[in-house]
Amino acid sequence: MSPDFAITLVYIGYALAVLLTFGAILTWVERKQAAIMSDRIGANRAYLRIPFTQVKLVWLGLFHGMADGLKLLLKEDFKPVTYDKLGYALGPWLAFTPVVLVFAVIPFGGTLDPGALFPSLADWFDGRTYPMQIAPLDAGLLVVFAFGGIAIIGAMLAGWSSSNKFSMLGALRAGSQLISYELVMGLTVLGLILIYGTVDLDAMVRHQSGTVLGFLPAWGIVYQPLAAILFLTAGIAENKRIPFDLPEAESELISGYFTEYSAMKQGMFMLSEFIEIAIIAALFTTLFLGGYNLPWLTDAGFVFPGGATFELGHGAVVAIQVVTFLAKVFLLCSFQILIRWTLPRFRWDQLLGFAWKFLLPLSIANLVVTAVAVWALT
Amino acid sequence: MSSRKPYVRKRYWNEPEMGWYERSYFFEIWRGIRITGGVFLANMWKWMTGRKGALTAYYPEEIRADYAAHNRGKHILTQRPDGRPQCVACNMCATVCPAQVIEIDAAFDPDDPEHPKYPSRFEIDYSRCVFCGLCVEACPEDAIRMVKETPDLPGFDRGRMWLKQDELLNWQPKQDVAKPYPAAGAGRTRGAP
Ligand code: SF4
Ligand code: SF4
């Protein structure tokens, strides 16, 4: 096993662990946060009983997610009589896989020097360093959008192959909604690409490591505040959650494009929705909130503006970066949940009008202004 | 030539006036998020400082203190001064009960000629009672009441949901009946036909 391969395996394991943990934890966070926002207590009854004792672990209702998972796994996997068995079986996977794969290009930490971390392995690694990113691709951002496109196919295929009118309507809505908002998303990040001059996500994050005007962190949101708002809006719409949950609109379409799915297949749609919350948050963090960067933190430690420095070892820096990234992602997830429990759902014509008549012109205006500014400054 | 008129949306008298500020979504959304986020932070702060940040009660461990005095809670059977049930087993409550959950077995007590009929078994199936209070209305003797408290209502099996006579009489004993049991010899005489 070559060192590169070993490091990539470790990264993949880390990414899967983080994503699935986020998927599981967010179901709990969503319940609890919604409850606290509305003066309620929230799910707090499921417990694990330590065998042979009467000690019940409740842990603020953390085990409700586990109970849900068990229930989904043990339920009957009902299959409708459909003309397209393959499409029906493929749907959940096409909705789930691309969401997880997006994380491959997101940098979740700075540069890792395994030789410095584990001196006993220093010979094997031979001084090589690795960016903390599963696939350090030059075309990172393009990969993100390509996978976003595949997720549309998953939703449409699931709806179409269920041979159910509600699913079909949901799929049509999903298709038009996702395509509209994908466009807005693409146009908003074009401004960032102009500023950073790259689509490599790791290079983008490195660009955001300094400060502007001496005190503001040089994060994307400082350069492109409007783009940040538009991106987050489009991201939530991509995720098909309230206020943009028309493809699944329970009050109109039962469950929209996954009406005919049951048991763990339906669970995969739900899980991919929760993981996508984390993915949107991770993308937003990477593009607009400086990724793993903390202000004044460099690879050698903190360097404060006054000239004071605070030396840190390599292990400490790596740990701080990873934790910073996770903390930012978690805060953004919480913000998305706040939005989901605050706003009412759009009407269908309002939804498309919002994308095409409001967000799209704004993002184009943002792009033009950015282009002129970049041209004038260089 | 069809002469279909284009659809014109109905205008309501109270339709909101929206200027550019409301139409641009973001400011109003920001206002909404400030409200919900503020509630969240305030409640979260309460939870984190060890107080309760919710209006909900942890039923059944915690019972809200502000039940109204006339709340129809758990039933009681009132007692005569000697502690026996005031009930004369007339079956009126069981007859009026819409859920048909009251079961009474009447018994005869020759040693108590003023009050010879009494319930030997008086049970209410709480898994089906709808707490309508009709039994209380129907009782001619003020023998059954509903008090405002509701302790121990939930249970895990149906057998346990039967409220037995013993518990009805004694979980909150009351002897202040509105129709007091007549003193011995008052009105009627012992051994009358
Ligand atoms: S409260 Fe209503 S339902 Fe319950 S026992 Fe009395 S009459 Fe029957
Ligand atoms: S509780 Fe009242 S109504 Fe019911 S049997 Fe007894 S005396 Fe009659």
Short mmCIF file of C-alpha atoms in Angstrom, two decimals, chain A residues 94-350:
data_model
loop_
_atom_site.label_atom_id
_atom_site.label_comp_id
_atom_site.label_asym_id
_atom_site.label_seq_id
_atom_site.Cartn_x
_atom_site.Cartn_y
_atom_site.Cartn_z
CA LEU A 94 -29.13 8.33 -7.88
CA ALA A 95 -30.53 10.78 -5.37
CA PHE A 96 -28.23 9.66 -2.56
CA THR A 97 -24.84 8.94 -4.14
CA PRO A 98 -24.10 12.29 -5.85
CA VAL A 99 -24.88 14.12 -2.63
CA VAL A 100 -22.27 12.13 -0.77
CA LEU A 101 -19.75 12.31 -3.62
CA VAL A 102 -19.74 16.11 -3.60
CA PHE A 103 -17.82 15.98 -0.35
CA ALA A 104 -14.87 14.45 -2.24
CA VAL A 105 -13.78 17.83 -3.57
CA ILE A 106 -14.43 19.88 -0.46
CA PRO A 107 -11.27 20.68 1.53
CA PHE A 108 -11.93 20.02 5.19
CA GLY A 109 -8.56 21.06 6.53
CA GLY A 110 -5.27 22.64 5.55
CA THR A 111 -2.15 20.74 4.59
CA LEU A 112 -1.43 17.50 6.36
CA ASP A 113 2.14 16.39 6.95
CA PRO A 114 1.75 12.86 8.24
CA GLY A 115 5.49 12.49 8.75
CA ALA A 116 5.43 15.32 11.30
CA LEU A 117 2.39 13.88 13.04
CA PHE A 118 3.71 10.32 13.35
CA PRO A 119 7.51 10.43 13.54
CA SER A 120 7.70 6.63 13.39
CA LEU A 121 6.16 6.72 9.91
CA ALA A 122 8.29 9.64 8.71
CA ASP A 123 10.45 7.42 6.50
CA TRP A 124 7.50 5.84 4.81
CA PHE A 125 5.90 9.19 3.99
CA ASP A 126 9.27 10.60 2.98
CA GLY A 127 8.35 14.22 3.73
CA ARG A 128 5.32 14.24 1.44
CA THR A 129 2.41 16.52 2.40
CA TYR A 130 -1.22 16.19 1.47
CA PRO A 131 -4.03 18.75 1.21
CA MET A 132 -6.94 17.57 3.36
CA GLN A 133 -9.31 16.84 0.53
CA ILE A 134 -10.19 13.46 -0.92
CA ALA A 135 -9.84 14.45 -4.56
CA PRO A 136 -7.65 17.54 -5.07
CA LEU A 137 -9.12 18.32 -8.49
CA ASP A 138 -8.43 21.47 -10.47
CA ALA A 139 -12.06 21.44 -11.61
CA GLY A 140 -13.50 21.14 -8.10
CA LEU A 141 -16.41 23.52 -8.48
CA LEU A 142 -17.40 22.04 -11.83
CA VAL A 143 -17.54 18.60 -10.21
CA VAL A 144 -19.91 19.99 -7.60
CA PHE A 145 -22.29 21.23 -10.28
CA ALA A 146 -21.98 18.03 -12.30
CA PHE A 147 -23.06 15.98 -9.28
CA GLY A 148 -25.85 18.43 -8.61
CA GLY A 149 -27.11 17.65 -12.12
CA ILE A 150 -27.12 13.91 -11.41
CA ALA A 151 -29.20 14.45 -8.28
CA ILE A 152 -31.92 15.99 -10.50
CA ILE A 153 -32.01 12.78 -12.52
CA GLY A 154 -32.44 10.78 -9.33
CA ALA A 155 -35.49 12.76 -8.26
CA MET A 156 -37.04 12.71 -11.74
CA LEU A 157 -36.38 9.00 -12.28
CA ALA A 158 -37.87 8.13 -8.91
CA GLY A 159 -41.00 10.10 -9.64
CA TRP A 160 -41.42 8.90 -13.20
CA SER A 161 -40.85 5.20 -12.56
CA SER A 162 -43.26 5.03 -9.61
CA SER A 163 -46.24 5.09 -12.02
CA ASN A 164 -48.16 7.36 -9.72
CA LYS A 165 -49.65 10.71 -10.67
CA PHE A 166 -48.51 12.38 -7.45
CA SER A 167 -44.97 11.13 -7.97
CA MET A 168 -45.05 12.29 -11.56
CA LEU A 169 -46.15 15.78 -10.56
CA GLY A 170 -43.48 15.85 -7.89
CA ALA A 171 -40.86 14.78 -10.39
CA LEU A 172 -41.90 17.46 -12.87
CA ARG A 173 -41.75 20.07 -10.16
CA ALA A 174 -38.40 18.76 -8.94
CA GLY A 175 -36.99 18.91 -12.45
CA SER A 176 -38.03 22.47 -13.22
CA GLN A 177 -37.19 23.74 -9.74
CA LEU A 178 -33.75 22.16 -9.57
CA ILE A 179 -32.78 23.31 -13.05
CA SER A 180 -33.89 26.89 -12.32
CA TYR A 181 -32.02 27.09 -9.07
CA GLU A 182 -28.95 25.27 -10.38
CA LEU A 183 -28.68 28.11 -12.89
CA VAL A 184 -28.87 30.75 -10.18
CA MET A 185 -26.29 28.88 -8.13
CA GLY A 186 -23.90 28.65 -11.06
CA LEU A 187 -24.19 32.34 -11.86
CA THR A 188 -23.61 33.41 -8.27
CA VAL A 189 -20.38 31.51 -7.91
CA LEU A 190 -19.10 32.91 -11.22
CA GLY A 191 -18.39 36.14 -9.33
CA LEU A 192 -16.21 34.24 -6.90
CA ILE A 193 -14.42 32.48 -9.73
CA LEU A 194 -13.64 35.89 -11.25
CA ILE A 195 -12.20 37.14 -7.97
CA TYR A 196 -10.13 34.06 -7.15
CA GLY A 197 -9.29 33.19 -10.75
CA THR A 198 -9.68 29.46 -10.15
CA VAL A 199 -12.32 26.76 -9.76
CA ASP A 200 -10.08 24.65 -7.53
CA LEU A 201 -11.81 24.67 -4.15
CA ASP A 202 -8.59 24.22 -2.19
CA ALA A 203 -6.98 27.19 -3.95
CA MET A 204 -10.14 29.21 -3.25
CA VAL A 205 -9.90 28.46 0.44
CA ARG A 206 -6.22 29.39 0.51
CA HIS A 207 -7.15 32.72 -1.06
CA GLN A 208 -9.41 33.39 1.91
CA SER A 209 -6.76 32.89 4.56
CA GLY A 210 -5.52 36.48 4.91
CA THR A 211 -7.28 39.60 6.09
CA VAL A 212 -8.64 42.64 4.24
CA LEU A 213 -8.25 46.18 5.59
CA GLY A 214 -6.20 44.69 8.35
CA PHE A 215 -9.04 43.35 10.48
CA LEU A 216 -11.74 41.68 8.38
CA PRO A 217 -11.06 38.07 7.49
CA ALA A 218 -10.64 37.80 3.75
CA TRP A 219 -13.62 35.52 3.39
CA GLY A 220 -15.77 35.29 0.31
CA ILE A 221 -18.74 36.73 2.13
CA VAL A 222 -16.83 39.99 2.64
CA TYR A 223 -16.13 40.34 -1.07
CA GLN A 224 -19.48 38.97 -2.27
CA PRO A 225 -22.19 39.43 0.35
CA LEU A 226 -25.03 39.41 -2.18
CA ALA A 227 -23.70 36.29 -3.86
CA ALA A 228 -23.54 34.61 -0.45
CA ILE A 229 -27.23 35.27 0.20
CA LEU A 230 -28.21 34.14 -3.30
CA PHE A 231 -26.09 31.02 -3.03
CA LEU A 232 -27.61 30.01 0.27
CA THR A 233 -31.12 30.60 -1.10
CA ALA A 234 -30.42 28.54 -4.18
CA GLY A 235 -28.78 25.88 -2.03
CA ILE A 236 -31.84 25.48 0.15
CA ALA A 237 -33.97 25.31 -2.99
CA GLU A 238 -31.68 22.62 -4.40
CA ASN A 239 -32.24 20.68 -1.23
CA LYS A 240 -36.01 20.79 -1.74
CA ARG A 241 -36.76 21.84 1.81
CA ILE A 242 -39.32 24.33 3.06
CA PRO A 243 -39.80 27.08 1.81
CA PHE A 244 -38.92 25.37 -1.47
CA ASP A 245 -40.35 21.92 -0.77
CA LEU A 246 -42.84 21.88 -3.63
CA PRO A 247 -41.57 18.62 -5.15
CA GLU A 248 -42.65 16.82 -1.99
CA ALA A 249 -45.31 19.24 -0.68
CA GLU A 250 -47.11 16.94 1.74
CA SER A 251 -50.32 18.91 1.70
CA GLU A 252 -50.65 18.65 -2.06
CA LEU A 253 -48.68 15.65 -3.31
CA ILE A 254 -48.57 13.26 -0.33
CA SER A 255 -44.80 12.92 -0.55
CA GLY A 256 -44.16 14.04 -4.10
CA TYR A 257 -41.64 12.09 -6.07
CA PHE A 258 -41.01 9.49 -3.36
CA THR A 259 -44.64 8.77 -2.54
CA GLU A 260 -44.31 5.17 -3.71
CA TYR A 261 -41.14 4.43 -1.76
CA SER A 262 -41.25 2.74 1.59
CA ALA A 263 -38.89 1.41 4.22
CA MET A 264 -35.21 2.16 3.75
CA LYS A 265 -35.65 3.39 0.18
CA GLN A 266 -37.70 6.25 1.52
CA GLY A 267 -35.14 6.48 4.29
CA MET A 268 -32.44 7.06 1.71
CA PHE A 269 -34.32 10.04 0.33
CA MET A 270 -34.65 11.42 3.84
CA LEU A 271 -31.02 10.70 4.68
CA SER A 272 -29.81 12.30 1.46
CA GLU A 273 -31.88 15.35 2.30
CA PHE A 274 -30.23 15.63 5.69
CA ILE A 275 -26.77 14.97 4.31
CA GLU A 276 -27.40 17.59 1.67
CA ILE A 277 -28.02 20.12 4.43
CA ALA A 278 -24.49 19.40 5.60
CA ILE A 279 -23.14 19.46 2.04
CA ILE A 280 -24.71 22.85 1.29
CA ALA A 281 -23.30 24.12 4.56
CA ALA A 282 -19.87 22.71 3.69
CA LEU A 283 -19.96 24.29 0.22
CA PHE A 284 -21.07 27.63 1.65
CA THR A 285 -18.33 27.43 4.26
CA THR A 286 -15.74 26.63 1.61
CA LEU A 287 -16.81 29.35 -0.80
CA PHE A 288 -17.88 32.17 1.48
CA LEU A 289 -16.72 31.54 5.03
CA GLY A 290 -13.09 30.74 4.45
CA GLY A 291 -13.38 26.97 4.82
CA TYR A 292 -11.12 25.74 7.58
CA ASN A 293 -9.51 29.18 8.05
CA LEU A 294 -9.66 31.07 11.28
CA PRO A 295 -8.57 34.69 11.14
CA TRP A 296 -4.84 35.02 11.76
CA LEU A 297 -4.26 31.27 11.90
CA THR A 298 -1.43 30.20 9.63
CA ASP A 299 0.27 26.85 9.21
CA ALA A 300 2.76 27.86 11.93
CA GLY A 301 0.24 29.11 14.49
CA PHE A 302 -1.58 32.35 15.23
CA VAL A 303 -0.02 35.54 13.87
CA PHE A 304 -1.91 38.51 15.28
CA PRO A 305 -1.97 41.90 13.52
CA GLY A 306 0.09 43.62 16.21
CA GLY A 307 2.97 41.29 15.41
CA ALA A 308 2.34 38.96 18.35
CA THR A 309 2.65 35.30 17.43
CA PHE A 310 1.51 32.16 19.10
CA GLU A 311 3.39 29.12 17.92
CA LEU A 312 1.47 25.88 17.54
CA GLY A 313 2.63 22.41 16.58
CA HIS A 314 1.51 20.83 13.33
CA GLY A 315 -0.91 18.48 15.07
CA ALA A 316 -2.60 21.34 16.94
CA VAL A 317 -2.96 23.39 13.76
CA VAL A 318 -4.50 20.47 11.87
CA ALA A 319 -6.89 19.77 14.73
CA ILE A 320 -7.93 23.43 14.98
CA GLN A 321 -8.56 23.59 11.24
CA VAL A 322 -10.65 20.43 11.15
CA VAL A 323 -12.69 21.51 14.16
CA THR A 324 -13.14 25.01 12.73
CA PHE A 325 -14.51 23.58 9.53
CA LEU A 326 -16.91 21.28 11.36
CA ALA A 327 -18.07 24.07 13.66
CA LYS A 328 -18.78 26.39 10.73
CA VAL A 329 -20.66 23.63 8.92
CA PHE A 330 -22.70 22.86 12.00
CA LEU A 331 -23.65 26.49 12.58
CA LEU A 332 -24.77 26.80 8.97
CA CYS A 333 -26.81 23.60 9.24
CA SER A 334 -28.49 25.10 12.26
CA PHE A 335 -29.15 28.28 10.30
CA GLN A 336 -30.76 26.30 7.49
CA ILE A 337 -32.97 24.54 9.99
CA LEU A 338 -33.90 27.94 11.43
CA ILE A 339 -34.99 29.05 7.96
CA ARG A 340 -36.90 25.84 7.41
CA TRP A 341 -38.93 26.34 10.58
CA THR A 342 -39.49 30.05 10.00
CA LEU A 343 -40.73 30.56 6.47
CA PRO A 344 -43.93 29.33 4.86
CA ARG A 345 -43.90 27.49 1.56
CA PHE A 346 -43.94 29.32 -1.77
CA ARG A 347 -46.72 28.89 -4.26
CA TRP A 348 -45.55 27.12 -7.41
CA ASP A 349 -45.73 30.18 -9.68
CA GLN A 350 -44.07 32.29 -6.99
#
